[in-house]
PDB file of C-alpha atoms in Angstrom:
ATOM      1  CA  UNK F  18      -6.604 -16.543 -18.462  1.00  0.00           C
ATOM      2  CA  UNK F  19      -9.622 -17.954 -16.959  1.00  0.00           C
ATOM      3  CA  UNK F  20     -12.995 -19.372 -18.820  1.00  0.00           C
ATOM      4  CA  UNK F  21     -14.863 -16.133 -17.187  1.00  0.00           C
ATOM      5  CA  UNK F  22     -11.855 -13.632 -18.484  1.00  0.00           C
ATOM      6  CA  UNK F  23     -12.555 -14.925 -21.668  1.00  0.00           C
ATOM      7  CA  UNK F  24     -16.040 -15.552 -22.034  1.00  0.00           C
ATOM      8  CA  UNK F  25     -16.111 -11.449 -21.174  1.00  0.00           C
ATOM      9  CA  UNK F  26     -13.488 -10.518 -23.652  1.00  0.00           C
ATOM     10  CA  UNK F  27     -15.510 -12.268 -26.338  1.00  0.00           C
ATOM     11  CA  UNK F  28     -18.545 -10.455 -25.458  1.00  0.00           C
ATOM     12  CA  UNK F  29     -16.641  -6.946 -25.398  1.00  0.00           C
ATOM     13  CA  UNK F  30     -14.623  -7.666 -28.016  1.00  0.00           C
ATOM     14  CA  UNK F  31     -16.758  -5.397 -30.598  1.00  0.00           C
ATOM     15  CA  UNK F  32     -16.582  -2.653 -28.778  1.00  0.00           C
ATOM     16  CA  UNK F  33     -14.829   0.428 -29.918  1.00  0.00           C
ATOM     17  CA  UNK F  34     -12.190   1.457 -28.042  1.00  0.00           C
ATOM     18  CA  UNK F  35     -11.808   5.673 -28.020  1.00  0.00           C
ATOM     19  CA  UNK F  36      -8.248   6.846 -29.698  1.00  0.00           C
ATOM     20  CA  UNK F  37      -7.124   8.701 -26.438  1.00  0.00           C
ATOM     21  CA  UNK F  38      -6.373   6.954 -22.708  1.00  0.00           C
ATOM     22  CA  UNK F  39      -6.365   9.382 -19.502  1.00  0.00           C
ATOM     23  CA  UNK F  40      -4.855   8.670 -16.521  1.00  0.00           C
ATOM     24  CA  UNK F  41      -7.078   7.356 -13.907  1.00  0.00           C
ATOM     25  CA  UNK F  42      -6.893   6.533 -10.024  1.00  0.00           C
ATOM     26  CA  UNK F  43      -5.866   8.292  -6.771  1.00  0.00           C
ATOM     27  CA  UNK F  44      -4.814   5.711  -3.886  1.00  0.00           C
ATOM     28  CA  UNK F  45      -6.353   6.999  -0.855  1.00  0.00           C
ATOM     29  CA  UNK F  46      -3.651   4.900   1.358  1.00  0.00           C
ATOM     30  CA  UNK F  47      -0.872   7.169   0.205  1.00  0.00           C
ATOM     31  CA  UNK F  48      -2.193  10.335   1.440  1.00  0.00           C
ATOM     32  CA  UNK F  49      -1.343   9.693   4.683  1.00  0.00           C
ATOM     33  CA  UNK F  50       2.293  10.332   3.296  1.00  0.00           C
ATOM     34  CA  UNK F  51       1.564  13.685   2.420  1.00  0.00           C
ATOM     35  CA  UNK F  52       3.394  14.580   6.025  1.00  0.00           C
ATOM     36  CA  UNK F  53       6.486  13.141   4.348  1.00  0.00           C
ATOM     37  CA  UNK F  54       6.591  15.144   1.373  1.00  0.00           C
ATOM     38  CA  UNK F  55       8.962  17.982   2.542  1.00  0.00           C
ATOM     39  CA  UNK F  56      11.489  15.505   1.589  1.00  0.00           C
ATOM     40  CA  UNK F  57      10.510  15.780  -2.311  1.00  0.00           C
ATOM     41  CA  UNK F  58      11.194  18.910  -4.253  1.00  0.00           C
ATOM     42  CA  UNK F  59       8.318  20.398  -5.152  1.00  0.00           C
ATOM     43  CA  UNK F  60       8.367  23.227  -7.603  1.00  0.00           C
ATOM     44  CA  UNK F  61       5.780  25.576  -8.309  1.00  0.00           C
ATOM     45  CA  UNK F  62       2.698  25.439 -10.445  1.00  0.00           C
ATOM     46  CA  UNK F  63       2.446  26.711 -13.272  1.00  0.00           C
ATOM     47  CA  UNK F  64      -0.848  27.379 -15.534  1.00  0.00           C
ATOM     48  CA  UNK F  65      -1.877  24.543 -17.808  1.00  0.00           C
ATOM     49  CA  UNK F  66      -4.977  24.709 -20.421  1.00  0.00           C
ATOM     50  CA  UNK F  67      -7.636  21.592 -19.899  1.00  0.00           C
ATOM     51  CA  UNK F  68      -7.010  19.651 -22.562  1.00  0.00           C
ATOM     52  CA  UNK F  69      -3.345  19.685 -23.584  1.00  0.00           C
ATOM     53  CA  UNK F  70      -2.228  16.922 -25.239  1.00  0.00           C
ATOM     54  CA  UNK F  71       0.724  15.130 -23.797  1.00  0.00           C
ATOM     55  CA  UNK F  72       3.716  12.864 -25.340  1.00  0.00           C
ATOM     56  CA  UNK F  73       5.347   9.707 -23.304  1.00  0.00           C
ATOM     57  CA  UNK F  74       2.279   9.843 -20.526  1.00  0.00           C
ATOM     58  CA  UNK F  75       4.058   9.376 -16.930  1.00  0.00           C
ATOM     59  CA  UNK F  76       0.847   6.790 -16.075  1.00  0.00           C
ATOM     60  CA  UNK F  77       1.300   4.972 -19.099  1.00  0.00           C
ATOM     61  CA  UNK F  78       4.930   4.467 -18.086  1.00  0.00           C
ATOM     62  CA  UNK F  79       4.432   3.597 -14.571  1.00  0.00           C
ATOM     63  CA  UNK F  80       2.057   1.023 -15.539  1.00  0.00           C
ATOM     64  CA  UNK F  81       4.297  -0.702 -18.014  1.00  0.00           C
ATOM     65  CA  UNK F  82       7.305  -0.702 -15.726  1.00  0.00           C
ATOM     66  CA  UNK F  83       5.122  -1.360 -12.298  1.00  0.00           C
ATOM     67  CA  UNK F  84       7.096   1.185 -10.243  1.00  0.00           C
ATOM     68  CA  UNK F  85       7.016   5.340  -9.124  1.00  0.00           C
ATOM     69  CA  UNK F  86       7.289   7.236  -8.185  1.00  0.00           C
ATOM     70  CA  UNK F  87       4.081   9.294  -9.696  1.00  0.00           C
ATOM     71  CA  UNK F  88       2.716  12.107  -7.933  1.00  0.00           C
ATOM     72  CA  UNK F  89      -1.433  13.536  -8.117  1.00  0.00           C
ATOM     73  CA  UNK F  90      -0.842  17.191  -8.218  1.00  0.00           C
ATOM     74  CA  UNK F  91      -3.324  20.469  -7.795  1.00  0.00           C
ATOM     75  CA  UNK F  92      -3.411  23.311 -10.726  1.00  0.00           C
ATOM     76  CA  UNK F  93      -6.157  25.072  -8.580  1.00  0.00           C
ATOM     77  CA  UNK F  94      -7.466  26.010  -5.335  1.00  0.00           C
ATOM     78  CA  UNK F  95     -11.304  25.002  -5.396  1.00  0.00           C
ATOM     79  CA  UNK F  96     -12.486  28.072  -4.572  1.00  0.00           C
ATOM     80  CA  UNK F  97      -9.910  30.174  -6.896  1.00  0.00           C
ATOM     81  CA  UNK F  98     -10.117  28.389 -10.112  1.00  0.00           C
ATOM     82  CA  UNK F  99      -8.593  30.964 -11.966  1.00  0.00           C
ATOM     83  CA  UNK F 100      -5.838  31.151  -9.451  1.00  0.00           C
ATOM     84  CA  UNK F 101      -3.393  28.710  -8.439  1.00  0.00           C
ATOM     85  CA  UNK F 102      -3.599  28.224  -4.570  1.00  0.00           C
ATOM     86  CA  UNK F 103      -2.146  25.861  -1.488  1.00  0.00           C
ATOM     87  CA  UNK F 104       0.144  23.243  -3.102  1.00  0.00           C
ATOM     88  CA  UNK F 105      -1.019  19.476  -2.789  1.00  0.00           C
ATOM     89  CA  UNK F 106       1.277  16.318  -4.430  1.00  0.00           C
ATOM     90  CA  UNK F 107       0.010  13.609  -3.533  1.00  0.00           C
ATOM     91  CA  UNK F 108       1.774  10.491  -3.845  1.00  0.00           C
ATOM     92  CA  UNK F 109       0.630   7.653  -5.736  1.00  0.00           C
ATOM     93  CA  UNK F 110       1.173   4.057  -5.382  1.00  0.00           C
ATOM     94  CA  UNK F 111       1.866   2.286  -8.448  1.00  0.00           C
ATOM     95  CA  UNK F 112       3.519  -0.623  -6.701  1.00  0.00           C
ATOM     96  CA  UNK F 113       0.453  -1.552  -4.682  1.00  0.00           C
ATOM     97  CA  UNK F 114      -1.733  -1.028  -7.568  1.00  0.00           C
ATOM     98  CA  UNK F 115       0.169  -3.627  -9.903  1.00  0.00           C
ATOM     99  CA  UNK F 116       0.598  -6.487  -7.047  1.00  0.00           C
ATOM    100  CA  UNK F 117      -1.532  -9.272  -6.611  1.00  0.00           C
ATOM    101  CA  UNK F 118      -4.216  -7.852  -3.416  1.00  0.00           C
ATOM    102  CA  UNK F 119      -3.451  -7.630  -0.406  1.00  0.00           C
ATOM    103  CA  UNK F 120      -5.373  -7.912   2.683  1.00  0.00           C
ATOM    104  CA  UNK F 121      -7.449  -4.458   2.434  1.00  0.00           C
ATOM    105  CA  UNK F 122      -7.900  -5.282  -1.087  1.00  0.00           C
ATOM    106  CA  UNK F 123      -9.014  -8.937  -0.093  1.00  0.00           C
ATOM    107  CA  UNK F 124     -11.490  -7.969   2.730  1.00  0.00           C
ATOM    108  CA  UNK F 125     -13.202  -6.299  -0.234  1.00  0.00           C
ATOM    109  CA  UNK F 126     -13.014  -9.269  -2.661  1.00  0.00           C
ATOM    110  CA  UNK F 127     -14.711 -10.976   0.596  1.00  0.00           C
ATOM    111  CA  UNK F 128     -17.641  -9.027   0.222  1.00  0.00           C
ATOM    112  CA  UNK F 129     -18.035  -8.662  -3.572  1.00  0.00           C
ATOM    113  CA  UNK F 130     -21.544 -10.870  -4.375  1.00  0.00           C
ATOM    114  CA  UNK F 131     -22.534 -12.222  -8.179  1.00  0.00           C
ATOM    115  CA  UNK F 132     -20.695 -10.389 -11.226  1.00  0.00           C
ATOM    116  CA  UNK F 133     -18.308  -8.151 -10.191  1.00  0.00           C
ATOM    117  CA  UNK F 134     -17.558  -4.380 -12.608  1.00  0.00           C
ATOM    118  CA  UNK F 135     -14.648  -2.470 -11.213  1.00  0.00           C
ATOM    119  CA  UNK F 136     -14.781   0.856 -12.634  1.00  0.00           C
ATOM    120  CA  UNK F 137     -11.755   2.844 -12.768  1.00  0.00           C
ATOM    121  CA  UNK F 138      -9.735  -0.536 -12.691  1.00  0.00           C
ATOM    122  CA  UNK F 139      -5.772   0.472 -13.325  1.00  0.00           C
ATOM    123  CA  UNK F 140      -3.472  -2.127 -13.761  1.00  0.00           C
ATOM    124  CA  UNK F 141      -6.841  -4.812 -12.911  1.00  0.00           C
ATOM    125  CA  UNK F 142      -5.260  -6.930  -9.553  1.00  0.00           C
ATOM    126  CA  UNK F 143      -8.803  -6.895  -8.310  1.00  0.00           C
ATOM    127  CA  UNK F 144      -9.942  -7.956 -11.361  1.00  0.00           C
ATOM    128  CA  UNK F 145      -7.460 -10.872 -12.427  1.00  0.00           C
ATOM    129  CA  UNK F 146      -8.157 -12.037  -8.757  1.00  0.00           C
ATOM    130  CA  UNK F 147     -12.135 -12.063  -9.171  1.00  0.00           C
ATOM    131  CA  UNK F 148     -10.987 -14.172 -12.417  1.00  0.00           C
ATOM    132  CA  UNK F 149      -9.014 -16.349 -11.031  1.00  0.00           C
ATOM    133  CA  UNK F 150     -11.505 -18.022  -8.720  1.00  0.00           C
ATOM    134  CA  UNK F 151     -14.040 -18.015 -11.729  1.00  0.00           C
ATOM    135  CA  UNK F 152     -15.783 -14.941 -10.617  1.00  0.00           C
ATOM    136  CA  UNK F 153     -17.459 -13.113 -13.822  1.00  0.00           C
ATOM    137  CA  UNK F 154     -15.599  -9.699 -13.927  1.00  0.00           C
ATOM    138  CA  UNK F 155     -14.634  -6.464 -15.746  1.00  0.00           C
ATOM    139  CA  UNK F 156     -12.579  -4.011 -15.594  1.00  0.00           C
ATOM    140  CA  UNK F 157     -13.239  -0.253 -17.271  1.00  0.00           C
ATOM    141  CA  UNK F 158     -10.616   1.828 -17.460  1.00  0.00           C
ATOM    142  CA  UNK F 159     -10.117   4.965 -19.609  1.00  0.00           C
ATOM    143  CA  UNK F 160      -5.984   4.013 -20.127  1.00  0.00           C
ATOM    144  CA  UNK F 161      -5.237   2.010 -22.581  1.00  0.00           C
ATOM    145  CA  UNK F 162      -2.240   1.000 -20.952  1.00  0.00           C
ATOM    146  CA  UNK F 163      -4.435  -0.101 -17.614  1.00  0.00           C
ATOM    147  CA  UNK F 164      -6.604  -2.132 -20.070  1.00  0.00           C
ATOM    148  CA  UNK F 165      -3.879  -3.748 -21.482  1.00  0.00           C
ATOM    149  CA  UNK F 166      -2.206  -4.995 -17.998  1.00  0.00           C
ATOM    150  CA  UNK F 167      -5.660  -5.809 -17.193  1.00  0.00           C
ATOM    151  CA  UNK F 168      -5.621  -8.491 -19.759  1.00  0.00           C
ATOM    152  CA  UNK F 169      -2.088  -9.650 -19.542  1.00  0.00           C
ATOM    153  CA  UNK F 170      -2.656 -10.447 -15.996  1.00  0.00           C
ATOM    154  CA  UNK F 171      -5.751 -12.817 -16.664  1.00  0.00           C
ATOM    155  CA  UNK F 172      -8.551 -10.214 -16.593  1.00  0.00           C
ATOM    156  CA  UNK F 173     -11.394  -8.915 -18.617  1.00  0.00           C
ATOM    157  CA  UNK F 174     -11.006  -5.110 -18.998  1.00  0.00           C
ATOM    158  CA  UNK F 175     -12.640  -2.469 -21.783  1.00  0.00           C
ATOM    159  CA  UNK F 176     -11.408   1.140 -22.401  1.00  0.00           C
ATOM    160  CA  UNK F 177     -14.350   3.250 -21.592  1.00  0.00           C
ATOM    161  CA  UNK F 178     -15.630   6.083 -19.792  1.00  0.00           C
ATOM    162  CA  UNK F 179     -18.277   5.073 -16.702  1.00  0.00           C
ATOM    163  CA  UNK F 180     -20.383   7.644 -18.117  1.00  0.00           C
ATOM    164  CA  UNK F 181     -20.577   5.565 -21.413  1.00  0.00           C
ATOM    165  CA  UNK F 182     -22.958   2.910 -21.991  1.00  0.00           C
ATOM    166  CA  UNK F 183     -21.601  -0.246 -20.755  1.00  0.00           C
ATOM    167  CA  UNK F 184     -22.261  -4.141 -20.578  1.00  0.00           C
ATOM    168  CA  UNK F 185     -24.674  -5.514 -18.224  1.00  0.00           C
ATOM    169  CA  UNK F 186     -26.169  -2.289 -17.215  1.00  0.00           C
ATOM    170  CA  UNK F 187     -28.267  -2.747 -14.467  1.00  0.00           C
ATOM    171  CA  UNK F 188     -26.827  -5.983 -13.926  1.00  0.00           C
ATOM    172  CA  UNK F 189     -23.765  -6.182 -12.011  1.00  0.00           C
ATOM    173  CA  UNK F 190     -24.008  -7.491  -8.718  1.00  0.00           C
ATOM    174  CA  UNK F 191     -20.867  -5.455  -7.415  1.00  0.00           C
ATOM    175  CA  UNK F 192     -19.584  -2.584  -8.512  1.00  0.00           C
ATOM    176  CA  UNK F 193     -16.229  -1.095  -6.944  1.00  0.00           C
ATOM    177  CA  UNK F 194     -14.916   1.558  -6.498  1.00  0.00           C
ATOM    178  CA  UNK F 195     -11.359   1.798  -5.145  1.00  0.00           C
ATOM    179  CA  UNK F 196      -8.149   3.998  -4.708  1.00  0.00           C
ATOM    180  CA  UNK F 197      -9.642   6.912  -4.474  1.00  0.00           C
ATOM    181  CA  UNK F 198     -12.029   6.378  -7.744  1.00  0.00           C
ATOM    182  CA  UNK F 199     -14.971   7.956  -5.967  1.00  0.00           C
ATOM    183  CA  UNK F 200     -13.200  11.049  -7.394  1.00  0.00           C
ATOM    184  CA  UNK F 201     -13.488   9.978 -11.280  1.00  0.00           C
ATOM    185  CA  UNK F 202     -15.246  13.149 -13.064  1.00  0.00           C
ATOM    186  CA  UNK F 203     -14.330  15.234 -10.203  1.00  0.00           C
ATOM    187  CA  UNK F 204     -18.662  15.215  -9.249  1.00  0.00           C
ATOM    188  CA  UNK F 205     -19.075  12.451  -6.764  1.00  0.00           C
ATOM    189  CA  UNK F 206     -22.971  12.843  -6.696  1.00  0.00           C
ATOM    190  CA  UNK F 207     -23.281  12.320 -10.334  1.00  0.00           C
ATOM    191  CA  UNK F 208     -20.762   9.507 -10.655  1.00  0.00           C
ATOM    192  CA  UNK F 209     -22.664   7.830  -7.348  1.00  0.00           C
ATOM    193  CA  UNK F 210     -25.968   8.068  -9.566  1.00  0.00           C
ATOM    194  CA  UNK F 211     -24.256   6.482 -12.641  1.00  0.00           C
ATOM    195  CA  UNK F 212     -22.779   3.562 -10.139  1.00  0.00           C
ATOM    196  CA  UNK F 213     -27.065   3.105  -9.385  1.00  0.00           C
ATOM    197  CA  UNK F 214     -27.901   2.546 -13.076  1.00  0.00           C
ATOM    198  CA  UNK F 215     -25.484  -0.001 -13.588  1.00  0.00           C
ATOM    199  CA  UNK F 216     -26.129  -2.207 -10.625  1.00  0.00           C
ATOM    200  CA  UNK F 217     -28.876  -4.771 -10.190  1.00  0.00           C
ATOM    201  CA  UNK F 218     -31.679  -4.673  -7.825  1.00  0.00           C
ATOM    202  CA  UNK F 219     -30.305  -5.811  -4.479  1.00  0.00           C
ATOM    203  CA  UNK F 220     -26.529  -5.402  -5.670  1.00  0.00           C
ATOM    204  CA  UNK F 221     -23.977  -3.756  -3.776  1.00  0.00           C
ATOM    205  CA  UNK F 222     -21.626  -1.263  -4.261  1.00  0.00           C
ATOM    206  CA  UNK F 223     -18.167  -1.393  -2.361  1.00  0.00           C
ATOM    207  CA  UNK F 224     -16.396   2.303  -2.036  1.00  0.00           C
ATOM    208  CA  UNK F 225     -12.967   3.199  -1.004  1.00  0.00           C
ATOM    209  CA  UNK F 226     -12.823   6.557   1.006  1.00  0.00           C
ATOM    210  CA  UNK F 227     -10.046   8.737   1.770  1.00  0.00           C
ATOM    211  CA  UNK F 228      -8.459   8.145   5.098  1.00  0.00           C
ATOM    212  CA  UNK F 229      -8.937  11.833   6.630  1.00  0.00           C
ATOM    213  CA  UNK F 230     -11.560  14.176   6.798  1.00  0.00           C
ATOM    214  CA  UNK F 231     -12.025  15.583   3.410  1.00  0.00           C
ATOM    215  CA  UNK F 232     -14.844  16.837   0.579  1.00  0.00           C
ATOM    216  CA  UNK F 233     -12.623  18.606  -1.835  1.00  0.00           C
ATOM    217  CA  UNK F 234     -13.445  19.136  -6.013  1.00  0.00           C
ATOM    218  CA  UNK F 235     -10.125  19.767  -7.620  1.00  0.00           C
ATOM    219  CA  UNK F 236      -7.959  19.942 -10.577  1.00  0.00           C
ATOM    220  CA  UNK F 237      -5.219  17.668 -10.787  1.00  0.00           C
ATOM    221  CA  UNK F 238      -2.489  16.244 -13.270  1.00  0.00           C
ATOM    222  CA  UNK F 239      -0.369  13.277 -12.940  1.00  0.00           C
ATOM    223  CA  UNK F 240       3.346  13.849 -12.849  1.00  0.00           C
ATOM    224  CA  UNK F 241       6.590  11.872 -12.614  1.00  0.00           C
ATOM    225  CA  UNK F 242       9.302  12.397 -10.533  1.00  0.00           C
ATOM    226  CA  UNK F 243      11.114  14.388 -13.516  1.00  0.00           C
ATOM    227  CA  UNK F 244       8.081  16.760 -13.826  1.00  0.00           C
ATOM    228  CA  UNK F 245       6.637  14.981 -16.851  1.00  0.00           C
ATOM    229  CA  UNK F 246       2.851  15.378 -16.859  1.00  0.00           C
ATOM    230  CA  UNK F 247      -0.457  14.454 -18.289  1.00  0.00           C
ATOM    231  CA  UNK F 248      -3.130  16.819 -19.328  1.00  0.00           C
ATOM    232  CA  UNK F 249      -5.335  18.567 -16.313  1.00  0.00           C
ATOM    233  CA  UNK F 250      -8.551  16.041 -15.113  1.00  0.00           C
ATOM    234  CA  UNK F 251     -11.084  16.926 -12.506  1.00  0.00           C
ATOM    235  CA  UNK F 252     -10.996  15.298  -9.625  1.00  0.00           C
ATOM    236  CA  UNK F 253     -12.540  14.932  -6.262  1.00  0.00           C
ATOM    237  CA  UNK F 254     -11.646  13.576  -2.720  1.00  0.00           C
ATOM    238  CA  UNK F 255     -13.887  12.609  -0.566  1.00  0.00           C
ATOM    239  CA  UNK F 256     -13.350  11.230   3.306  1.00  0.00           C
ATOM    240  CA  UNK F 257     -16.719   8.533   4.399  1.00  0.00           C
ATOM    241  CA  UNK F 258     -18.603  11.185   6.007  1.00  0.00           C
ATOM    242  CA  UNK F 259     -18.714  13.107   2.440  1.00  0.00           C
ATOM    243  CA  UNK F 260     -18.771  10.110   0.791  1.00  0.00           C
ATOM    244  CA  UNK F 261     -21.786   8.961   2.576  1.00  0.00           C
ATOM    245  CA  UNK F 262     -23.561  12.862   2.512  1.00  0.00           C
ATOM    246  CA  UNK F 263     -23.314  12.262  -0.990  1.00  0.00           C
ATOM    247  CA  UNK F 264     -24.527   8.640  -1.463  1.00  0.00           C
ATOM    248  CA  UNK F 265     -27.409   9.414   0.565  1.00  0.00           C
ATOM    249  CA  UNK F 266     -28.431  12.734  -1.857  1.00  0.00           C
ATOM    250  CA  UNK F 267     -28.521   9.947  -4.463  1.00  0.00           C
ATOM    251  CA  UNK F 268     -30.837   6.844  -2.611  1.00  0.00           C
ATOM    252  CA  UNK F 269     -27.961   4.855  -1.488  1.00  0.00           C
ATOM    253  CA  UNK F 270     -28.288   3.839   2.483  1.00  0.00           C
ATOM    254  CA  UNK F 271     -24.892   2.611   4.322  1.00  0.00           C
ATOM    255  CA  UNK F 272     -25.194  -1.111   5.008  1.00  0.00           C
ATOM    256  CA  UNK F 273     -21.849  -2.049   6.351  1.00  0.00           C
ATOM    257  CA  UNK F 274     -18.014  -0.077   6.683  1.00  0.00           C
ATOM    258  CA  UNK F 275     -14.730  -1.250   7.807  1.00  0.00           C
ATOM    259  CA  UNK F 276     -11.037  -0.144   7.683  1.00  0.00           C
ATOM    260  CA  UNK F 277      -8.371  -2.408   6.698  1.00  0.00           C
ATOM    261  CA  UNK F 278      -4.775  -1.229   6.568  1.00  0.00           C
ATOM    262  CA  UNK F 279      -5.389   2.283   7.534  1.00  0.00           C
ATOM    263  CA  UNK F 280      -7.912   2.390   4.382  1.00  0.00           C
ATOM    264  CA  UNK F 281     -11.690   3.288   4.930  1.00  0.00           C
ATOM    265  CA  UNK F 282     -14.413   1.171   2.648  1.00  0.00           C
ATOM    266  CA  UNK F 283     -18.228   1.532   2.978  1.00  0.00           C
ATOM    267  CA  UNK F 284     -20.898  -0.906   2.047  1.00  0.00           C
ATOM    268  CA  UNK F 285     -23.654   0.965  -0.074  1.00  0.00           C
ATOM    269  CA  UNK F 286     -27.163  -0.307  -0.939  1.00  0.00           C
ATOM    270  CA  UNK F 287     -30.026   1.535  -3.039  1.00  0.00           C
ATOM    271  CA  UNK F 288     -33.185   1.978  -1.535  1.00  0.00           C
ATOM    272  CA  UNK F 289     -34.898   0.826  -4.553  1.00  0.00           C
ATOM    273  CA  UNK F 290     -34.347  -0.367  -7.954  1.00  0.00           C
ATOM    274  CA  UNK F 291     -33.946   2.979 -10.003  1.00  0.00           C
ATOM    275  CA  UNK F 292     -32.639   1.609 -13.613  1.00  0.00           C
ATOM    276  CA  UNK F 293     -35.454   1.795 -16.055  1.00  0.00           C
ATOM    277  CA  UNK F 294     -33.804  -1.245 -18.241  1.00  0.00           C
ATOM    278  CA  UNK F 295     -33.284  -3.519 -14.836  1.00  0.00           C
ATOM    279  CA  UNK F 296     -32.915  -7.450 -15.561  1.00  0.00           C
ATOM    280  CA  UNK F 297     -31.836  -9.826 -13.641  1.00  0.00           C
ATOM    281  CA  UNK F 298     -28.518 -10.010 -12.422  1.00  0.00           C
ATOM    282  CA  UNK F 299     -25.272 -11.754 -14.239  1.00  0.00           C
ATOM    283  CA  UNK F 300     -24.721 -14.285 -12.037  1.00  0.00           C
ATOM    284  CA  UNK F 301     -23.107 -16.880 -14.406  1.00  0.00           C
ATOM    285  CA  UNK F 302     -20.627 -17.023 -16.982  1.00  0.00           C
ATOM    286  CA  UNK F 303     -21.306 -16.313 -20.171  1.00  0.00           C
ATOM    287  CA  UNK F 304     -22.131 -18.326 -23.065  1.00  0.00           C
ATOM    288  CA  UNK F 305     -21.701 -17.657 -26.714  1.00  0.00           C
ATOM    289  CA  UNK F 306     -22.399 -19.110 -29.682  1.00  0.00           C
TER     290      UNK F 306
END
């Protein structure tokens, strides 16, 4: 583990950790596989209550072992929430998640400027990468499991919510957001205003968008291949046109986009420094006594 990885840890290490994980992460690559899912059976859905509590978590499991398949699935139709509507399983891809980054993943690392928070983290590759070249970084996660691998792999990670108060607020001179994360709460306009307070002034954040056209707020679960499930999240998925519709409702203005590997990433900016507590921004590592 690097000097950074741990100089984080130490300064995290006080914080409480919750007592229950939830599955995080959607991998916007692997939708494009949703014209191959014929081939899977799919049964139908049946009604869930928000909030059920789950035993042996299919997540938890695919993180531990590395490998799917895990599937995103749909309780509800957006606009019938009481109803259960058009299937969607989405695939999910666990492999590429807990391998070392590959190109898309290191066109982003490319662009990633001063301390570096990756919310919604998983298994941490971006992290333990940022770490490795002595990058100050850290992972949030709300699986305990992701936090875990986060670590083993060389990386600073905490279990948290990005809703809850975090380090460096206001500080971070990247914040990312990948595989599909801009969905996290299932309210991308809210979660794009948290991402503002938590930046510094000038900071950038880096956003991974679906690959198609798409603004959808959903219900989901995570499921194996043997039907096991976690409890029902909400969810959202969001294509760079909504992504951007909704960055711009919040102040953020579009200063660079690329695709790599048939994935979509924007470059996002605020207009002006909006966190009450700013300071200025990590940009070493840091010391303790």
């Amino acid at each position: 583990m690097s000097g950074t990885a741990v100089g984080i840890d130490a300064a995290v290490a006080g914080w409480p950790e919750p007592a229950m994980a939830e599955p995080q992460a959607e991998s916007p690559t692997v939708v494009m596989a949703r014209n191959r899912m014929p081939t899977f059976p799919v049964r139908p859905t049946v009604p869930v209550e928000p909030g059920t509590p789950w035993v042996d978590d299919p997540y938890a499991h695919a993180l531990h072992t590395g490998r799917g398949p895990l599937f995103l699935r749909r309780l509800s139709h957006p606009d019938r929430p009481a109803g259960f509507g058009d299937e969607l399983v989405l695939p999910l891809d666990v492999e590429r998640w807990c391998a070392s980054p590959g190109a898309a993943d290191t066109s982003v690392l490319r662009r990633c400027t001063g301390s570096v928070l990756d919310v919604g983290c998983g298994p941490g590759r971006m992290v333990a990468a940022l770490a490795a070249r002595g990058v100050p970084a850290l992972g949030v996660d709300l699986s305990r499991d992701a936090v875990k691998r986060t670590r083993r792999s060389g990386g600073a990670a905490i279990q948290r919510s990005a809703f809850d108060r975090l380090p460096g607020e206001g500080r971070w001179g990247t914040v990312l957001l990948m595989d599909g994360n801009i969905g996290i709460g299932g309210d991308p306009v809210a979660l794009l205003r948290r991402m503002g307070e938590l930046i510094a002034p000038g900071g950038v954040l880096l956003a991974e968008a679906a690959p198609q056209d798409v603004d959808q707020r959903l219900t989901v679960r995570v499921e194996d291949a043997h039907g096991h499930h976690g409890r029902p999240f909400p969810w959202a998925r969001l294509g760079t046109t909504a992504l951007l519709y909704a960055a711009d409702s919040v102040g953020w203005i579009l200063t660079g986009g690329w695709t790599a590997e048939g994935r979509p990433f924007v470059e996002l900016r605020r207009r002006r420094a909006n966190h009450p507590d700013a300071q200025p921004p990590i940009t070493e590592r840091p010391h303790h006594s």
